[in-house]
């Protein structure tokens, strides 16, 4: 009985590690796509934002129920089928030390609780990183 219990525990540990690795791979791919959108030298904000928004849902744990909105200045960009819900994660976009907008990720229906409601702690870091990268790009465009 103990050997079977140990095997089940090992399998659960391996399954958990595999799930965590898959989530990190999704997050990395999201960051690569965001960086690709931001690195186009002559791209306008209007050209970059749809590409960034397209990269966001696949980077989150539940992409099928994930929508996003980016607001910069007086412009707002959203993923297709965007709706506001109570399940939201938000980060400010700053260019230098000036708030220029925000990025919000929503789940369209209730999902299991993790680290911060339905969101993983790594997703909080991911949304902040995306906001930082957008802010840096906006600041860079203004300087040049």
Coordinates of N, CA, C and O in Angstrom, one line a residue, residues 13-144:
X13 N 3.4 14.9 -8.2 CA 4.4 15.9 -8.2 C 4.9 16.2 -9.7 O 5.1 17.3 -10.1
X14 N 5.1 15.1 -10.4 CA 5.5 15.2 -11.8 C 4.4 16.0 -12.7 O 4.7 16.9 -13.4
X15 N 3.2 15.6 -12.4 CA 2.1 16.3 -13.2 C 2.0 17.8 -12.8 O 1.8 18.6 -13.7
X16 N 2.2 18.1 -11.6 CA 2.2 19.5 -11.1 C 3.4 20.3 -11.8 O 3.2 21.4 -12.3
X17 N 4.6 19.7 -11.8 CA 5.8 20.3 -12.4 C 5.6 20.5 -13.9 O 5.9 21.5 -14.5
X18 N 5.0 19.5 -14.5 CA 4.7 19.6 -16.0 C 3.7 20.7 -16.3 O 3.9 21.5 -17.2
X19 N 2.7 20.8 -15.5 CA 1.7 21.9 -15.6 C 2.4 23.3 -15.5 O 2.2 24.2 -16.2
X20 N 3.2 23.4 -14.4 CA 3.9 24.6 -14.2 C 4.9 25.0 -15.3 O 5.0 26.2 -15.7
X21 N 5.6 24.0 -15.9 CA 6.4 24.3 -17.0 C 5.7 24.7 -18.2 O 6.1 25.6 -19.0
X22 N 4.5 24.1 -18.5 CA 3.7 24.5 -19.6 C 3.2 25.9 -19.4 O 3.1 26.7 -20.4
X23 N 2.8 26.3 -18.2 CA 2.4 27.7 -18.0 C 3.5 28.7 -18.2 O 3.3 29.7 -18.8
X24 N 4.7 28.4 -17.8 CA 5.9 29.3 -18.0 C 6.2 29.4 -19.5 O 6.5 30.4 -20.0
X25 N 6.1 28.3 -20.2 CA 6.3 28.3 -21.7 C 5.3 29.2 -22.3 O 5.6 30.0 -23.2
X26 N 4.0 29.2 -21.9 CA 3.0 30.1 -22.5 C 3.3 31.5 -22.2 O 3.2 32.4 -23.0
X27 N 3.7 31.8 -20.9 CA 4.1 33.2 -20.6 C 5.3 33.7 -21.4 O 5.3 34.8 -21.8
X28 N 6.3 32.8 -21.6 CA 7.4 33.2 -22.4 C 7.0 33.5 -23.8 O 7.5 34.5 -24.4
X29 N 6.2 32.7 -24.4 CA 5.8 32.9 -25.7 C 5.0 34.2 -25.8 O 5.2 35.0 -26.8
X30 N 4.2 34.5 -24.8 CA 3.4 35.8 -24.8 C 4.4 36.9 -24.8 O 4.3 37.9 -25.6
X31 N 5.4 36.9 -23.9 CA 6.4 38.0 -23.9 C 7.2 38.1 -25.2 O 7.5 39.2 -25.6
X32 N 7.5 37.0 -25.8 CA 8.2 37.1 -27.1 C 7.4 37.8 -28.2 O 7.8 38.6 -28.9
X33 N 6.1 37.5 -28.2 CA 5.2 38.1 -29.1 C 5.0 39.6 -28.8 O 4.9 40.4 -29.8
X34 N 4.9 39.9 -27.6 CA 4.8 41.3 -27.2 C 6.0 42.1 -27.6 O 6.0 43.2 -28.2
X35 N 7.2 41.5 -27.3 CA 8.5 42.1 -27.7 C 8.6 42.3 -29.2 O 9.1 43.3 -29.7
X36 N 8.1 41.3 -29.9 CA 8.1 41.4 -31.4 C 7.3 42.5 -31.9 O 7.7 43.3 -32.8
X37 N 6.1 42.7 -31.3 CA 5.2 43.8 -31.7 C 5.8 45.1 -31.4 O 5.7 46.1 -32.1
X38 N 6.5 45.2 -30.2 CA 7.0 46.5 -29.8 C 8.4 46.9 -30.5 O 8.8 48.0 -30.5
X39 N 9.0 45.9 -31.1 CA 10.3 46.1 -31.7 C 10.2 46.6 -33.1 O 11.3 47.0 -33.7
X40 N 9.1 46.6 -33.7 CA 8.9 47.1 -35.1 C 9.2 48.6 -35.0 O 8.5 49.4 -34.4
X41 N 10.3 49.1 -35.7 CA 10.8 50.4 -35.5 C 9.9 51.5 -35.9 O 9.8 52.6 -35.3
X42 N 9.1 51.3 -37.0 CA 8.2 52.4 -37.5 C 6.8 52.2 -37.1 O 5.9 52.9 -37.6
X43 N 6.5 51.2 -36.3 CA 5.1 50.8 -36.0 C 4.5 51.9 -35.1 O 5.1 52.4 -34.1
X44 N 3.3 52.3 -35.4 CA 2.5 53.2 -34.5 C 1.9 52.5 -33.4 O 1.8 51.2 -33.4
X45 N 1.5 53.2 -32.4 CA 0.8 52.6 -31.2 C -0.5 51.8 -31.7 O -0.8 50.7 -31.3
X46 N -1.2 52.4 -32.7 CA -2.4 51.8 -33.3 C -2.0 50.5 -34.0 O -2.9 49.6 -34.0
X47 N -0.8 50.3 -34.5 CA -0.4 49.1 -35.1 C 0.1 48.1 -34.1 O -0.1 46.9 -34.3
X48 N 0.7 48.5 -33.0 CA 1.3 47.6 -32.0 C 0.2 47.0 -31.1 O 0.3 45.8 -30.8
X49 N -0.7 47.8 -30.7 CA -1.7 47.3 -29.7 C -2.5 46.1 -30.1 O -2.6 45.1 -29.2
X50 N -3.0 46.0 -31.3 CA -3.7 44.7 -31.6 C -2.8 43.5 -31.6 O -3.3 42.4 -31.2
X51 N -1.6 43.7 -32.0 CA -0.7 42.5 -31.9 C -0.4 42.1 -30.5 O -0.3 40.9 -30.2
X52 N -0.2 43.1 -29.6 CA 0.0 42.8 -28.2 C -1.2 42.1 -27.6 O -1.1 41.1 -26.9
X53 N -2.4 42.7 -27.9 CA -3.6 42.1 -27.4 C -3.8 40.6 -27.8 O -4.3 39.8 -27.1
X54 N -3.4 40.4 -29.1 CA -3.6 39.0 -29.6 C -2.7 38.0 -28.8 O -3.0 36.9 -28.7
X55 N -1.6 38.5 -28.3 CA -0.6 37.7 -27.6 C -1.0 37.4 -26.1 O -0.6 36.4 -25.5
X56 N -1.9 38.2 -25.6 CA -2.2 38.1 -24.1 C -3.0 36.8 -23.8 O -2.6 36.1 -22.9
X57 N -4.2 36.6 -24.3 CA -5.0 35.4 -23.8 C -4.2 34.1 -23.9 O -4.2 33.4 -22.9
X58 N -3.4 33.8 -24.9 CA -2.7 32.5 -24.9 C -1.6 32.4 -23.8 O -1.2 31.3 -23.4
X59 N -1.2 33.6 -23.2 CA -0.2 33.6 -22.2 C -0.8 33.3 -20.8 O -0.1 33.1 -19.8
X60 N -2.1 33.4 -20.7 CA -2.8 33.2 -19.4 C -3.2 31.8 -19.2 O -3.4 31.0 -20.2
X61 N -3.5 31.4 -18.0 CA -3.8 30.0 -17.7 C -5.1 29.5 -18.4 O -5.2 28.3 -18.7
X62 N -6.1 30.4 -18.5 CA -7.4 30.0 -19.1 C -7.6 30.9 -20.4 O -8.5 31.8 -20.4
X63 N -6.9 30.6 -21.5 CA -7.0 31.4 -22.7 C -8.4 31.5 -23.3 O -8.8 32.5 -23.9
X64 N -9.2 30.4 -23.1 CA -10.5 30.4 -23.8 C -11.5 31.4 -23.2 O -12.5 31.7 -23.8
X65 N -11.3 31.8 -21.9 CA -12.2 32.7 -21.3 C -11.4 34.0 -20.9 O -11.9 34.8 -20.0
X66 N -10.4 34.3 -21.6 CA -9.5 35.5 -21.3 C -9.7 36.6 -22.3 O -9.7 36.3 -23.5
X67 N -9.9 37.8 -21.9 CA -10.0 39.0 -22.8 C -9.2 40.1 -22.1 O -8.8 40.0 -20.9
X68 N -8.8 41.0 -22.9 CA -7.9 42.1 -22.4 C -8.3 43.4 -23.0 O -8.9 43.5 -24.1
X69 N -7.8 44.5 -22.3 CA -8.0 45.9 -22.7 C -6.8 46.6 -22.4 O -6.2 46.5 -21.3
X70 N -6.3 47.4 -23.4 CA -5.2 48.4 -23.1 C -5.8 49.8 -23.4 O -6.3 50.0 -24.5
X71 N -5.6 50.7 -22.4 CA -5.9 52.1 -22.6 C -4.7 52.9 -22.6 O -3.8 52.7 -21.7
X72 N -4.5 53.7 -23.6 CA -3.3 54.6 -23.7 C -3.9 56.0 -24.0 O -4.5 56.2 -25.1
X73 N -3.7 56.9 -23.1 CA -4.2 58.3 -23.4 C -5.7 58.2 -23.5 O -6.4 57.6 -22.7
X74 N -6.2 58.7 -24.6 CA -7.7 58.7 -24.8 C -8.1 57.6 -25.7 O -9.3 57.5 -26.1
X75 N -7.2 56.6 -26.0 CA -7.6 55.5 -26.9 C -7.6 54.2 -26.1 O -6.9 54.0 -25.2
X76 N -8.6 53.4 -26.5 CA -8.8 52.1 -25.9 C -8.7 51.0 -26.9 O -9.4 51.1 -28.0
X77 N -8.0 49.9 -26.6 CA -7.9 48.8 -27.6 C -8.4 47.5 -26.8 O -8.0 47.4 -25.6
X78 N -9.1 46.7 -27.4 CA -9.6 45.5 -26.8 C -9.5 44.2 -27.7 O -9.4 44.3 -28.9
X79 N -9.5 43.1 -27.0 CA -9.5 41.8 -27.8 C -10.9 41.6 -28.3 O -11.9 42.2 -27.7
X80 N -11.1 40.8 -29.3 CA -12.5 40.5 -29.8 C -13.3 39.9 -28.7 O -12.8 39.1 -27.8
X81 N -14.6 40.3 -28.6 CA -15.5 39.7 -27.6 C -15.2 40.3 -26.2 O -15.7 39.7 -25.2
X82 N -14.6 41.4 -26.1 CA -14.2 41.9 -24.8 C -15.5 42.3 -24.0 O -16.4 42.8 -24.5
X83 N -15.4 41.8 -22.7 CA -16.4 42.2 -21.7 C -15.7 42.4 -20.4 O -14.8 41.7 -20.0
X84 N -16.2 43.4 -19.6 CA -15.7 43.6 -18.2 C -16.4 42.6 -17.3 O -17.6 42.4 -17.4
X85 N -15.6 42.1 -16.4 CA -16.2 41.2 -15.4 C -15.5 41.5 -14.0 O -14.7 42.4 -14.0
X86 N -15.9 40.8 -13.0 CA -15.3 41.0 -11.7 C -14.0 40.4 -11.6 O -13.2 40.6 -10.6
X87 N -13.6 39.5 -12.5 CA -12.4 38.7 -12.4 C -11.3 39.5 -13.3 O -11.2 39.2 -14.5
X88 N -10.6 40.4 -12.7 CA -9.7 41.3 -13.4 C -8.4 41.4 -12.8 O -8.2 41.3 -11.5
X89 N -7.4 41.6 -13.6 CA -6.0 41.8 -13.2 C -5.6 43.1 -13.9 O -5.9 43.2 -15.1
X90 N -4.9 44.0 -13.3 CA -4.7 45.3 -13.9 C -3.3 45.8 -13.6 O -2.7 45.5 -12.5
X91 N -2.6 46.5 -14.5 CA -1.3 47.1 -14.3 C -1.3 48.5 -15.0 O -1.9 48.6 -16.1
X92 N -0.7 49.5 -14.3 CA -0.6 50.8 -14.9 C 0.6 50.8 -15.9 O 1.6 50.1 -15.8
X93 N 0.4 51.6 -17.0 CA 1.4 51.8 -18.0 C 2.0 53.1 -17.7 O 1.3 54.1 -17.7
X94 N 3.3 53.2 -17.5 CA 4.0 54.4 -17.2 C 5.1 54.7 -18.2 O 5.8 53.7 -18.5
X95 N 5.2 55.9 -18.7 CA 6.3 56.3 -19.5 C 7.1 57.2 -18.7 O 6.7 58.3 -18.4
X96 N 8.3 56.8 -18.3 CA 9.0 57.5 -17.3 C 8.3 57.3 -16.0 O 8.0 56.2 -15.6
X97 N 8.0 58.4 -15.3 CA 7.2 58.2 -14.1 C 5.8 58.8 -14.3 O 5.0 59.0 -13.3
X98 N 5.4 58.9 -15.6 CA 4.0 59.5 -15.9 C 3.1 58.4 -16.3 O 3.4 57.6 -17.2
X99 N 2.0 58.3 -15.6 CA 1.0 57.3 -16.0 C 0.3 57.7 -17.3 O -0.2 58.8 -17.5
X100 N 0.4 56.8 -18.3 CA -0.1 57.0 -19.6 C -1.2 56.1 -20.0 O -1.9 56.3 -21.0
X101 N -1.5 55.1 -19.2 CA -2.6 54.2 -19.5 C -2.6 53.0 -18.5 O -2.0 53.0 -17.5
X102 N -3.3 51.9 -19.0 CA -3.4 50.7 -18.2 C -3.6 49.5 -19.1 O -4.0 49.7 -20.2
X103 N -3.4 48.4 -18.5 CA -3.7 47.1 -19.2 C -4.5 46.3 -18.2 O -4.1 46.2 -17.0
X104 N -5.5 45.7 -18.7 CA -6.4 44.9 -17.9 C -6.6 43.5 -18.6 O -6.9 43.5 -19.8
X105 N -6.6 42.5 -17.8 CA -6.9 41.1 -18.2 C -8.1 40.6 -17.4 O -8.1 40.7 -16.2
X106 N -9.1 40.1 -18.1 CA -10.3 39.7 -17.5 C -10.5 38.2 -17.8 O -10.2 37.8 -19.0
X107 N -11.2 37.5 -16.9 CA -11.8 36.2 -17.3 C -13.2 36.4 -17.4 O -13.8 37.1 -16.6
X108 N -13.8 35.9 -18.4 CA -15.3 36.1 -18.7 C -16.2 35.3 -17.9 O -17.4 35.5 -17.9
X109 N -15.6 34.3 -17.1 CA -16.4 33.5 -16.2 C -15.5 33.1 -15.0 O -14.3 33.1 -15.1
X110 N -16.2 32.7 -14.0 CA -15.4 32.3 -12.7 C -14.6 31.1 -13.0 O -15.1 30.1 -13.6
X111 N -13.3 31.2 -12.6 CA -12.4 30.0 -12.7 C -11.9 29.7 -11.3 O -12.1 30.5 -10.3
X112 N -11.3 28.5 -11.1 CA -10.8 28.2 -9.8 C -9.8 29.2 -9.2 O -9.1 29.9 -10.0
X113 N -9.8 29.4 -7.9 CA -8.9 30.3 -7.2 C -7.5 29.7 -7.2 O -7.3 28.5 -7.0
X114 N -6.5 30.6 -7.4 CA -5.1 30.3 -7.4 C -4.4 31.2 -6.4 O -4.8 31.3 -5.3
X115 N -3.5 32.0 -6.9 CA -2.7 32.9 -6.0 C -3.4 34.2 -5.7 O -3.4 34.7 -4.6
X116 N -4.1 34.8 -6.7 CA -4.8 36.0 -6.6 C -6.1 35.9 -7.3 O -6.3 36.3 -8.5
X117 N -7.1 35.3 -6.6 CA -8.4 35.0 -7.3 C -8.1 33.9 -8.3 O -7.3 33.0 -8.1
X118 N -8.5 34.1 -9.6 CA -8.3 33.0 -10.6 C -6.9 33.2 -11.3 O -6.6 32.4 -12.1
X119 N -6.1 34.2 -10.8 CA -4.8 34.5 -11.5 C -3.7 33.9 -10.7 O -3.6 33.9 -9.5
X120 N -2.7 33.5 -11.5 CA -1.4 33.0 -10.9 C -0.5 34.2 -10.6 O -0.6 35.2 -11.2
X121 N 0.4 34.0 -9.6 CA 1.3 35.0 -9.2 C 2.2 35.4 -10.4 O 2.6 36.5 -10.6
X122 N 2.5 34.4 -11.2 CA 3.3 34.6 -12.4 C 2.6 35.5 -13.4 O 3.3 36.2 -14.2
X123 N 1.3 35.4 -13.5 CA 0.5 36.2 -14.4 C 0.5 37.7 -13.9 O 0.5 38.6 -14.8
X124 N 0.6 37.9 -12.6 CA 0.7 39.3 -12.1 C 2.0 39.9 -12.6 O 2.1 41.0 -13.0
X125 N 3.1 39.1 -12.5 CA 4.4 39.5 -13.0 C 4.4 39.8 -14.5 O 4.9 40.7 -15.0
X126 N 3.7 38.9 -15.2 CA 3.6 39.0 -16.7 C 2.9 40.3 -17.1 O 3.4 41.0 -18.0
X127 N 1.8 40.6 -16.5 CA 1.0 41.8 -16.9 C 1.8 43.0 -16.5 O 1.9 44.0 -17.3
X128 N 2.6 43.0 -15.4 CA 3.4 44.2 -15.1 C 4.6 44.3 -16.1 O 4.9 45.4 -16.5
X129 N 5.1 43.2 -16.5 CA 6.2 43.2 -17.5 C 5.7 43.8 -18.8 O 6.4 44.6 -19.4
X130 N 4.5 43.4 -19.2 CA 4.0 43.9 -20.5 C 3.7 45.4 -20.4 O 4.1 46.1 -21.3
X131 N 3.1 45.8 -19.3 CA 2.9 47.2 -19.0 C 4.2 48.0 -19.1 O 4.3 49.1 -19.7
X132 N 5.2 47.5 -18.4 CA 6.6 48.1 -18.4 C 7.1 48.3 -19.8 O 7.7 49.3 -20.2
X133 N 7.0 47.2 -20.6 CA 7.6 47.2 -22.0 C 6.8 48.2 -22.8 O 7.4 48.9 -23.6
X134 N 5.5 48.3 -22.7 CA 4.7 49.2 -23.5 C 5.1 50.6 -23.1 O 5.3 51.5 -23.9
X135 N 5.2 50.9 -21.8 CA 5.6 52.2 -21.3 C 7.0 52.6 -21.8 O 7.2 53.8 -22.2
X136 N 7.9 51.7 -21.8 CA 9.3 52.0 -22.3 C 9.2 52.3 -23.7 O 9.9 53.3 -24.2
X137 N 8.4 51.6 -24.5 CA 8.3 51.8 -26.0 C 7.7 53.2 -26.2 O 8.2 53.9 -27.1
X138 N 6.7 53.6 -25.5 CA 6.0 54.9 -25.6 C 7.0 56.0 -25.3 O 7.1 57.0 -26.0
X139 N 7.8 55.8 -24.2 CA 8.7 56.8 -23.8 C 9.8 56.9 -24.9 O 10.2 58.0 -25.3
X140 N 10.2 55.8 -25.4 CA 11.3 55.8 -26.5 C 10.8 56.6 -27.7 O 11.5 57.3 -28.4
X141 N 9.5 56.3 -28.1 CA 8.9 57.0 -29.3 C 8.9 58.5 -29.1 O 9.1 59.3 -30.0
X142 N 8.5 58.9 -27.9 CA 8.4 60.4 -27.6 C 9.8 61.0 -27.6 O 9.9 62.1 -28.1
X143 N 10.8 60.3 -27.2 CA 12.2 60.9 -27.2 C 12.8 61.0 -28.5 O 13.7 61.8 -28.8
X144 N 12.3 60.2 -29.5 CA 12.9 60.2 -30.8 C 12.0 60.9 -31.9 O 11.0 61.1 -31.9

